[in-house]
mmCIF file of C-alpha atoms in Angstrom:
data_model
loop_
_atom_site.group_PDB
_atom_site.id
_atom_site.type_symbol
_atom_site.label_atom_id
_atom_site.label_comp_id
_atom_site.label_asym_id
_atom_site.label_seq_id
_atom_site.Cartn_x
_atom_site.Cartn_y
_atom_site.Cartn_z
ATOM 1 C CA UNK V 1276 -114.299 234.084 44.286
ATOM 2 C CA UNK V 1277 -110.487 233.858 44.034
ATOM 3 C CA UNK V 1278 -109.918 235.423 47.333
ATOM 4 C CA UNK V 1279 -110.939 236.326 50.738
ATOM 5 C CA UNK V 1280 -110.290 239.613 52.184
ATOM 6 C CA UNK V 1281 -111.569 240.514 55.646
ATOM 7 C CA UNK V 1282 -114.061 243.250 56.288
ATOM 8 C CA UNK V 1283 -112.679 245.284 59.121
ATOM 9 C CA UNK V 1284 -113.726 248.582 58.012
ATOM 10 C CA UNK V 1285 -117.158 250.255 57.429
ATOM 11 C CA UNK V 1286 -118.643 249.150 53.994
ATOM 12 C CA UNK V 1287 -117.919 252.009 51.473
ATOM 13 C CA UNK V 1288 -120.428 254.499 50.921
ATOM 14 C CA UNK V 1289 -123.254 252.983 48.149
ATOM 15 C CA UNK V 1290 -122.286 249.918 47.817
ATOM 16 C CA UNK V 1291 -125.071 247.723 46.814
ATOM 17 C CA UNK V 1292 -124.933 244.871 48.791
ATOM 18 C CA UNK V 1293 -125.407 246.612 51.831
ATOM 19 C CA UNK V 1294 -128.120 249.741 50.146
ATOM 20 C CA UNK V 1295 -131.939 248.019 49.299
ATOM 21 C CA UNK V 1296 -133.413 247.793 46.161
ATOM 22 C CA UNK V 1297 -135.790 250.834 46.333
ATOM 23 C CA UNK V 1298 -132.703 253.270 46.048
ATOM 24 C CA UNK V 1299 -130.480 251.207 43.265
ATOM 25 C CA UNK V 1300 -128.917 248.264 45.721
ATOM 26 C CA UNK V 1301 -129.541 244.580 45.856
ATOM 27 C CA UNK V 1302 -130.909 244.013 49.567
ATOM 28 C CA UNK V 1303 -134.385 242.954 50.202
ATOM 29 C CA UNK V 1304 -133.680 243.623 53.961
ATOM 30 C CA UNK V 1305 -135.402 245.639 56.140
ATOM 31 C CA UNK V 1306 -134.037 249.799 56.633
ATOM 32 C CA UNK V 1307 -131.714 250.296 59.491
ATOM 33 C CA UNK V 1308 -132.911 252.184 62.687
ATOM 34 C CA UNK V 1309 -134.221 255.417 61.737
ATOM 35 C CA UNK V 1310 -132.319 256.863 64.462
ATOM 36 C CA UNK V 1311 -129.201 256.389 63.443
ATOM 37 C CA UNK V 1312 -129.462 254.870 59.638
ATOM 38 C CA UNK V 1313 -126.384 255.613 57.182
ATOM 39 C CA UNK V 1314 -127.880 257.529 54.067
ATOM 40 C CA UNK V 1315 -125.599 255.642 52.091
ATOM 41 C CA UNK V 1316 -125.716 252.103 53.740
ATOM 42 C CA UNK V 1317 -129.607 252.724 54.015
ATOM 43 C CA UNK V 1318 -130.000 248.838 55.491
ATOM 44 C CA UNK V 1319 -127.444 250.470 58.876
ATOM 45 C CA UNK V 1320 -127.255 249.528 61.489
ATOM 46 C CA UNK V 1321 -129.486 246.102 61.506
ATOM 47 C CA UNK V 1322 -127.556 242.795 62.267
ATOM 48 C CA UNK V 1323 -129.756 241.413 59.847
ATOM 49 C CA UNK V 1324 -128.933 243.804 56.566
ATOM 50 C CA UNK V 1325 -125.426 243.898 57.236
ATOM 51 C CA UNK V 1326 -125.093 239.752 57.310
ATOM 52 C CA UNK V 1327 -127.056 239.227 54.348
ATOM 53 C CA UNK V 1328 -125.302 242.053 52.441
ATOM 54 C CA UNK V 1329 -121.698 240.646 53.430
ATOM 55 C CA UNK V 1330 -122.794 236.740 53.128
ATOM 56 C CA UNK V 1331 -123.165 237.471 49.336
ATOM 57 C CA UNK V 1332 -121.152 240.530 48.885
ATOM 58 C CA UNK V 1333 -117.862 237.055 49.807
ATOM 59 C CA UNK V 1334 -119.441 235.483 46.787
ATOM 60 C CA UNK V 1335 -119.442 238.661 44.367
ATOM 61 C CA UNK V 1336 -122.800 237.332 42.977
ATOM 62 C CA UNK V 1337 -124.199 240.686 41.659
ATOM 63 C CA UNK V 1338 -127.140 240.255 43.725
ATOM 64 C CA UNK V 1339 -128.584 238.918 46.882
ATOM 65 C CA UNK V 1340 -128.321 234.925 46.289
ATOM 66 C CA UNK V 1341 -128.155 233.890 50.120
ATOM 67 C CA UNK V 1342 -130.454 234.171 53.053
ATOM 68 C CA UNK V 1343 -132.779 236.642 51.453
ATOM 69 C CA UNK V 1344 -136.186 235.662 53.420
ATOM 70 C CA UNK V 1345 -138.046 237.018 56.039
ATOM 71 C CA UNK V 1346 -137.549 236.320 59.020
ATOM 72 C CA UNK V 1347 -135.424 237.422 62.450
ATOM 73 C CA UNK V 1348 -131.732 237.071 63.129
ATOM 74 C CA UNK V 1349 -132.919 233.616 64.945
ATOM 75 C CA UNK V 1350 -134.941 232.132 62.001
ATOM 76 C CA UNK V 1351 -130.831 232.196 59.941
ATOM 77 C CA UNK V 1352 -130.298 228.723 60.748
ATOM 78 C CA UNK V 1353 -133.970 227.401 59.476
ATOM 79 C CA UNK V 1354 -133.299 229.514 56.434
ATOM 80 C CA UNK V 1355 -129.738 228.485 55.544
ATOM 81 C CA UNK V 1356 -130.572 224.856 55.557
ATOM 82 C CA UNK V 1357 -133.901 225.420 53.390
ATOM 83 C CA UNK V 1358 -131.364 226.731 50.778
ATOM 84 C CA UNK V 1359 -128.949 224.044 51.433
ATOM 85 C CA UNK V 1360 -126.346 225.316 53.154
ATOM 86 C CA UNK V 1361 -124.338 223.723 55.053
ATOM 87 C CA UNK V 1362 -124.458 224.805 59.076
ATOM 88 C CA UNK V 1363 -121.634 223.705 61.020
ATOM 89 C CA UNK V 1364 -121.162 224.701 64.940
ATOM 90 C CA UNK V 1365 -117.299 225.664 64.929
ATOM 91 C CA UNK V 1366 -117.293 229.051 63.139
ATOM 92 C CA UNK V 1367 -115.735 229.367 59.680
ATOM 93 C CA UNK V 1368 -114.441 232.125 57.515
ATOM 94 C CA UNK V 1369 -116.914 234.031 55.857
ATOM 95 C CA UNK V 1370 -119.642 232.572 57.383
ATOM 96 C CA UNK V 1371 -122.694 233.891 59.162
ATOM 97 C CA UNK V 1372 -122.810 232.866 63.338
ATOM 98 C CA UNK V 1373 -126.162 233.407 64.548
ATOM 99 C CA UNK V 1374 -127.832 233.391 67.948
ATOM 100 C CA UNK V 1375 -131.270 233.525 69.328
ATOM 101 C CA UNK V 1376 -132.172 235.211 72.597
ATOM 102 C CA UNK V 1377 -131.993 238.678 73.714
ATOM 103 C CA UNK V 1378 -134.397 241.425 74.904
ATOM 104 C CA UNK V 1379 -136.487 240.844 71.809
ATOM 105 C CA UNK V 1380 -136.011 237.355 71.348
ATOM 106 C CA UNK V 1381 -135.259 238.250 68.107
ATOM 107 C CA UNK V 1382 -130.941 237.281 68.431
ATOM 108 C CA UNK V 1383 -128.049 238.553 66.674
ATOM 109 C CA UNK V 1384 -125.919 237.996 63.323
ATOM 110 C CA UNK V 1385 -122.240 237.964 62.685
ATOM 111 C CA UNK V 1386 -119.756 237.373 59.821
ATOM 112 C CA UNK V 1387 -116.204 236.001 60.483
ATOM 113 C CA UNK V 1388 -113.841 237.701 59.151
ATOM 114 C CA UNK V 1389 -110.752 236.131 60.856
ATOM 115 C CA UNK V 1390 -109.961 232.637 62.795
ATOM 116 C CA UNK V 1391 -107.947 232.383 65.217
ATOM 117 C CA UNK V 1392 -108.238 228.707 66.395
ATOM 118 C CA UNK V 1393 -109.575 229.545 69.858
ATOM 119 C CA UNK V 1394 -111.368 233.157 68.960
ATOM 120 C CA UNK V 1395 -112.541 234.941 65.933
ATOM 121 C CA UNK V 1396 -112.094 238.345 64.661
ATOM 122 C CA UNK V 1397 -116.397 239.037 63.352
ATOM 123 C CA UNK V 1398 -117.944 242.275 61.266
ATOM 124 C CA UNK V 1399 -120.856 243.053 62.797
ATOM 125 C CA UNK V 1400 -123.729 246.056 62.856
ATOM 126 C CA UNK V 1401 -125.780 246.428 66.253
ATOM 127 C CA UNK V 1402 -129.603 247.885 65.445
ATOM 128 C CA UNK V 1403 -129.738 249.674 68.787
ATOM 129 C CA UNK V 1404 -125.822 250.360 68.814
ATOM 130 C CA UNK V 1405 -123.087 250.516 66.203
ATOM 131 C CA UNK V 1406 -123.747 250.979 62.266
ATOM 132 C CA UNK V 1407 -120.811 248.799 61.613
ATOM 133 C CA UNK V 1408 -118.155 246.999 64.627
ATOM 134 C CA UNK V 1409 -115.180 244.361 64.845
ATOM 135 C CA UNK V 1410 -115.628 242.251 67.788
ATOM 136 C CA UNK V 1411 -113.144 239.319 68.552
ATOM 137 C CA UNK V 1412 -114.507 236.319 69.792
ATOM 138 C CA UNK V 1413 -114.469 233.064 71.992
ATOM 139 C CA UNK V 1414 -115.711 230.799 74.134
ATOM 140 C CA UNK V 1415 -118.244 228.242 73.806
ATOM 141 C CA UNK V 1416 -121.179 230.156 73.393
ATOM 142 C CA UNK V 1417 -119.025 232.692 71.453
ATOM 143 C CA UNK V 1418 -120.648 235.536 73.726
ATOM 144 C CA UNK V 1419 -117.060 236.538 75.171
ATOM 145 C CA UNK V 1420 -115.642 239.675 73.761
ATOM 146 C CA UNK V 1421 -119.356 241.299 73.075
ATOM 147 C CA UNK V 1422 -119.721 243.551 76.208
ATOM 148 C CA UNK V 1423 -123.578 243.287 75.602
ATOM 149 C CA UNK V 1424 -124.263 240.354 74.711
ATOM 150 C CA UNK V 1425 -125.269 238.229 77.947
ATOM 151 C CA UNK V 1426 -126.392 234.474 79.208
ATOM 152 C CA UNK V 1427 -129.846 235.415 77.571
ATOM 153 C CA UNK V 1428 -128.368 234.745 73.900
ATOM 154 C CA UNK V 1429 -127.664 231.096 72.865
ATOM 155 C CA UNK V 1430 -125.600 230.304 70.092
ATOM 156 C CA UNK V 1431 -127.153 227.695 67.018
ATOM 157 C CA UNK V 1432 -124.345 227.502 64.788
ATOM 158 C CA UNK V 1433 -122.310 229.436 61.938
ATOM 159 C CA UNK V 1434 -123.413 229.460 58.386
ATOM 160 C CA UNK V 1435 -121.003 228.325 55.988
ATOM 161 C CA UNK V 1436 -120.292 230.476 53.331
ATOM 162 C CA UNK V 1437 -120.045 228.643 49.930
ATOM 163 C CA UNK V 1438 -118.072 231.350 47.910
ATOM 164 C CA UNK V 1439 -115.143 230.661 50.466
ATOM 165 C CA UNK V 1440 -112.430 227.903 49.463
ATOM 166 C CA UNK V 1441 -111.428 225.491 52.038
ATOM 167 C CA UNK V 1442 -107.677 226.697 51.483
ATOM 168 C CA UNK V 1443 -109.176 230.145 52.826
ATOM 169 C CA UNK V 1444 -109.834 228.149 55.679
ATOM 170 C CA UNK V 1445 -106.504 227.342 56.735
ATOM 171 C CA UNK V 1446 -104.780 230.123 57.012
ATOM 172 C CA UNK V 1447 -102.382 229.620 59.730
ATOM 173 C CA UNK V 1448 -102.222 231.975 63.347
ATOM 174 C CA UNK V 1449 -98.664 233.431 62.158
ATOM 175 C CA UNK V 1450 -99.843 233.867 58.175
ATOM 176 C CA UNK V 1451 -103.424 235.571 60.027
ATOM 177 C CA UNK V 1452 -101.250 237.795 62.619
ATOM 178 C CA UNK V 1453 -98.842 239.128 59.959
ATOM 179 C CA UNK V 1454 -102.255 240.070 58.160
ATOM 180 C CA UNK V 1455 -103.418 242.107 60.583
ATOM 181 C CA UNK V 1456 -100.475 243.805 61.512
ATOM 182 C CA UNK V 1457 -100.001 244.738 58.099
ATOM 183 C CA UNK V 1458 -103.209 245.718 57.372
ATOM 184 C CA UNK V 1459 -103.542 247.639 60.942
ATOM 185 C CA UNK V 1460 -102.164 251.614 60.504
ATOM 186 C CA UNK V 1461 -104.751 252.083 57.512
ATOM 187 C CA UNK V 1462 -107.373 249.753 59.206
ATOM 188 C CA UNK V 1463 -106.930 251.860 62.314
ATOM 189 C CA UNK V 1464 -106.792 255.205 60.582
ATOM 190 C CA UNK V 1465 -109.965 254.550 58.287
ATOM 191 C CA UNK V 1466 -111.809 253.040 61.816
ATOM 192 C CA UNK V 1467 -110.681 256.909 63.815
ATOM 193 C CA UNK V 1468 -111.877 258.598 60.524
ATOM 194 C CA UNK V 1469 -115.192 256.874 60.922
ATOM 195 C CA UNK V 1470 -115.404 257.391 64.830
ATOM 196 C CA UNK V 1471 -114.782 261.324 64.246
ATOM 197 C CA UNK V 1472 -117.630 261.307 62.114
ATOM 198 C CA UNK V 1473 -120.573 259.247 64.337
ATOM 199 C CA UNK V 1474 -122.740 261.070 66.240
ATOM 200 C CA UNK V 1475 -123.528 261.206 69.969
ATOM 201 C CA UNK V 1476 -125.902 257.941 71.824
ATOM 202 C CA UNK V 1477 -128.805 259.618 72.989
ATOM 203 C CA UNK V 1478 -128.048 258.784 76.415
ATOM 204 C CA UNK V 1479 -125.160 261.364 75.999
ATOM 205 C CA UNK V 1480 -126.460 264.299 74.772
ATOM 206 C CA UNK V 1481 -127.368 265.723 77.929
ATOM 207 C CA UNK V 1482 -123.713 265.329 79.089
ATOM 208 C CA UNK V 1483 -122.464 266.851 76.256
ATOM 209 C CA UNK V 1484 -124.368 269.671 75.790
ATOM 210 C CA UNK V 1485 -123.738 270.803 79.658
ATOM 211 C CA UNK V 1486 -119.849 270.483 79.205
ATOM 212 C CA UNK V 1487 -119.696 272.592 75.782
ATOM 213 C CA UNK V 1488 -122.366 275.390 77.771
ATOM 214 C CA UNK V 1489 -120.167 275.330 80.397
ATOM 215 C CA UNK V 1490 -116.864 275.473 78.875
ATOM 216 C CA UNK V 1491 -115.506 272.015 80.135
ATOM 217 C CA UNK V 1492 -115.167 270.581 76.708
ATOM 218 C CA UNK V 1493 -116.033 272.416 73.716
ATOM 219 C CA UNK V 1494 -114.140 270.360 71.011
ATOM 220 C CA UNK V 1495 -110.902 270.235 69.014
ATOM 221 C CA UNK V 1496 -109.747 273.522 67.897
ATOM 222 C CA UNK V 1497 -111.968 273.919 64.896
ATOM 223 C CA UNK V 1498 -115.032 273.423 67.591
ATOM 224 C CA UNK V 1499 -116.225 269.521 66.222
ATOM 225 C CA UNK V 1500 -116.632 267.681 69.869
ATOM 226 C CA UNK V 1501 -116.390 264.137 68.054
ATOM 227 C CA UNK V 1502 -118.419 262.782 70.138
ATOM 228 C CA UNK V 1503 -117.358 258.568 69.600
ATOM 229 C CA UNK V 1504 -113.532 259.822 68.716
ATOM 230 C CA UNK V 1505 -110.906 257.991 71.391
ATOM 231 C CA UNK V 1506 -109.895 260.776 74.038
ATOM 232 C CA UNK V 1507 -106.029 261.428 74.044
ATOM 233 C CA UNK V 1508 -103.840 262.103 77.476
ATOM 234 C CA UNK V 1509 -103.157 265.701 75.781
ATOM 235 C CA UNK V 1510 -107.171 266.114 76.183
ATOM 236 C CA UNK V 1511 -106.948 264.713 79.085
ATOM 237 C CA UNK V 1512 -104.601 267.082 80.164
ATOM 238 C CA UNK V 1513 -106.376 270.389 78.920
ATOM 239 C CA UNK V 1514 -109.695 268.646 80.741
ATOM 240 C CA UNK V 1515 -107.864 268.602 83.697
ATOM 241 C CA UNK V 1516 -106.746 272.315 82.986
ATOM 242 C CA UNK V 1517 -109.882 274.093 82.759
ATOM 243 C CA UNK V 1518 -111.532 272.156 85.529
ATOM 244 C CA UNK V 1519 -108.588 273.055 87.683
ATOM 245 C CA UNK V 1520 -108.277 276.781 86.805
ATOM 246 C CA UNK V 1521 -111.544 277.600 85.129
ATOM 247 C CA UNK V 1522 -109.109 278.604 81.909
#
């Protein structure tokens, strides 16, 4: 490919790398949970569909090319070097960091996006969490920065991705900072857009549904309670107001 542009946004809707086979796409991944799947990212949220669909959709290939097996996030590694990739532990751009461990045993996948010497910026999709989330990175078992990701994950290695020149590598901390600060207002707009939109965690629901009954918080004017959306001091403020005065 000529160039590398991070993903810091939510795939857009149908695109194939990220949709499976049976409905048009090219992924021979699993479905993402049922509970909170994307109609039109059907493989959302999985770890798994999301790396494999951004490990190829770097290399523009038209298809799936890379790390289509079976297997768990943990069996990456095994499969990346059966296809002859190269596996390298210092993360790279564009390529796929992968760890075993967790509740499941079955680990986690990540794409970098953006290095930043001593942390990276990853794109990400959490099965029991998050269709689609930016995390930034660092440490030595690259756990920091992931509030859920504890001791019980252990990180193999990153996956380099072979569409990505090494000149794409060295982008410099000043030339990677100016990126992002250019690229921020409409990264951060799109990212609010897509927050407005998510539904309530289960765990939540309860909570919610008591404050709209009882009048605590029903919403923004046009009565959509957002659920995910980032509260604002003026909510904040009108929160405080009808707790206060019961108006």
């Amino acid at each position: 490919m000529a160039n590398f542009s991070p993903q810091l946004v939510i795939p857009t809707a149908g695109n194939p790398y990220y949709n499976t086979k049976k409905v048009g796409g090219y992924s021979p991944c699993a479905l993402g949970n049922p509970k909170n799947r994307n109609k039109d990212l059907n493989v959302l949220p999985n770890c798994v569909g999301y790396a494999v669909g951004r490990f190829n959709e770097i290399g523009d290939y038209g298809f799936i090319k890379w790390l289509a097996a079976k297997g768990d996030a943990c069996d990456f590694i095994d499969i990346a070097k059966k296809q002859g990739l190269t596996v390298a532990q210092r993360p790279t751009v564009g390529g796929c960091m992968v760890w075993r461990g967790g509740n499941t045993g079955e680990g986690h996948v990540a794409i970098v996006e953006i290095d930043l010497g001593n942390r990276v910026i990853t794109s990400e999709s959490e099965y029991y969490g998050k269709q689609f989330v930016i995390y930034q990175r660092f440490g030595d078992n690259w756990r920091s920065g992931c509030y859920w990701m504890g001791s019980s994950y252990t990180y193999l290695g990153c996956i380099q991705n072979p569409a990505v020149k090494p000149k794409e590598k060295d982008m410099t901390k000043p030339e990677t900072e100016q990126l992002i600060r250019d690229m921020f207002p409409g990264l951060m707009a799109a990212y609010l857009a897509d927050l407005s939109k998510e539904p309530a965690d289960t765990w939540a629901e309860p909570a919610i549904e008591y404050c709209q009954r009882t009048g605590i918080m029903v919403g923004d004017p046009d009565g959509n309670f957002r659920p995910q959306s980032p509260v604002k001091r003026e909510e904040m403020a009108a929160l405080l107001k009808g707790l206060l005065t019961g108006k």
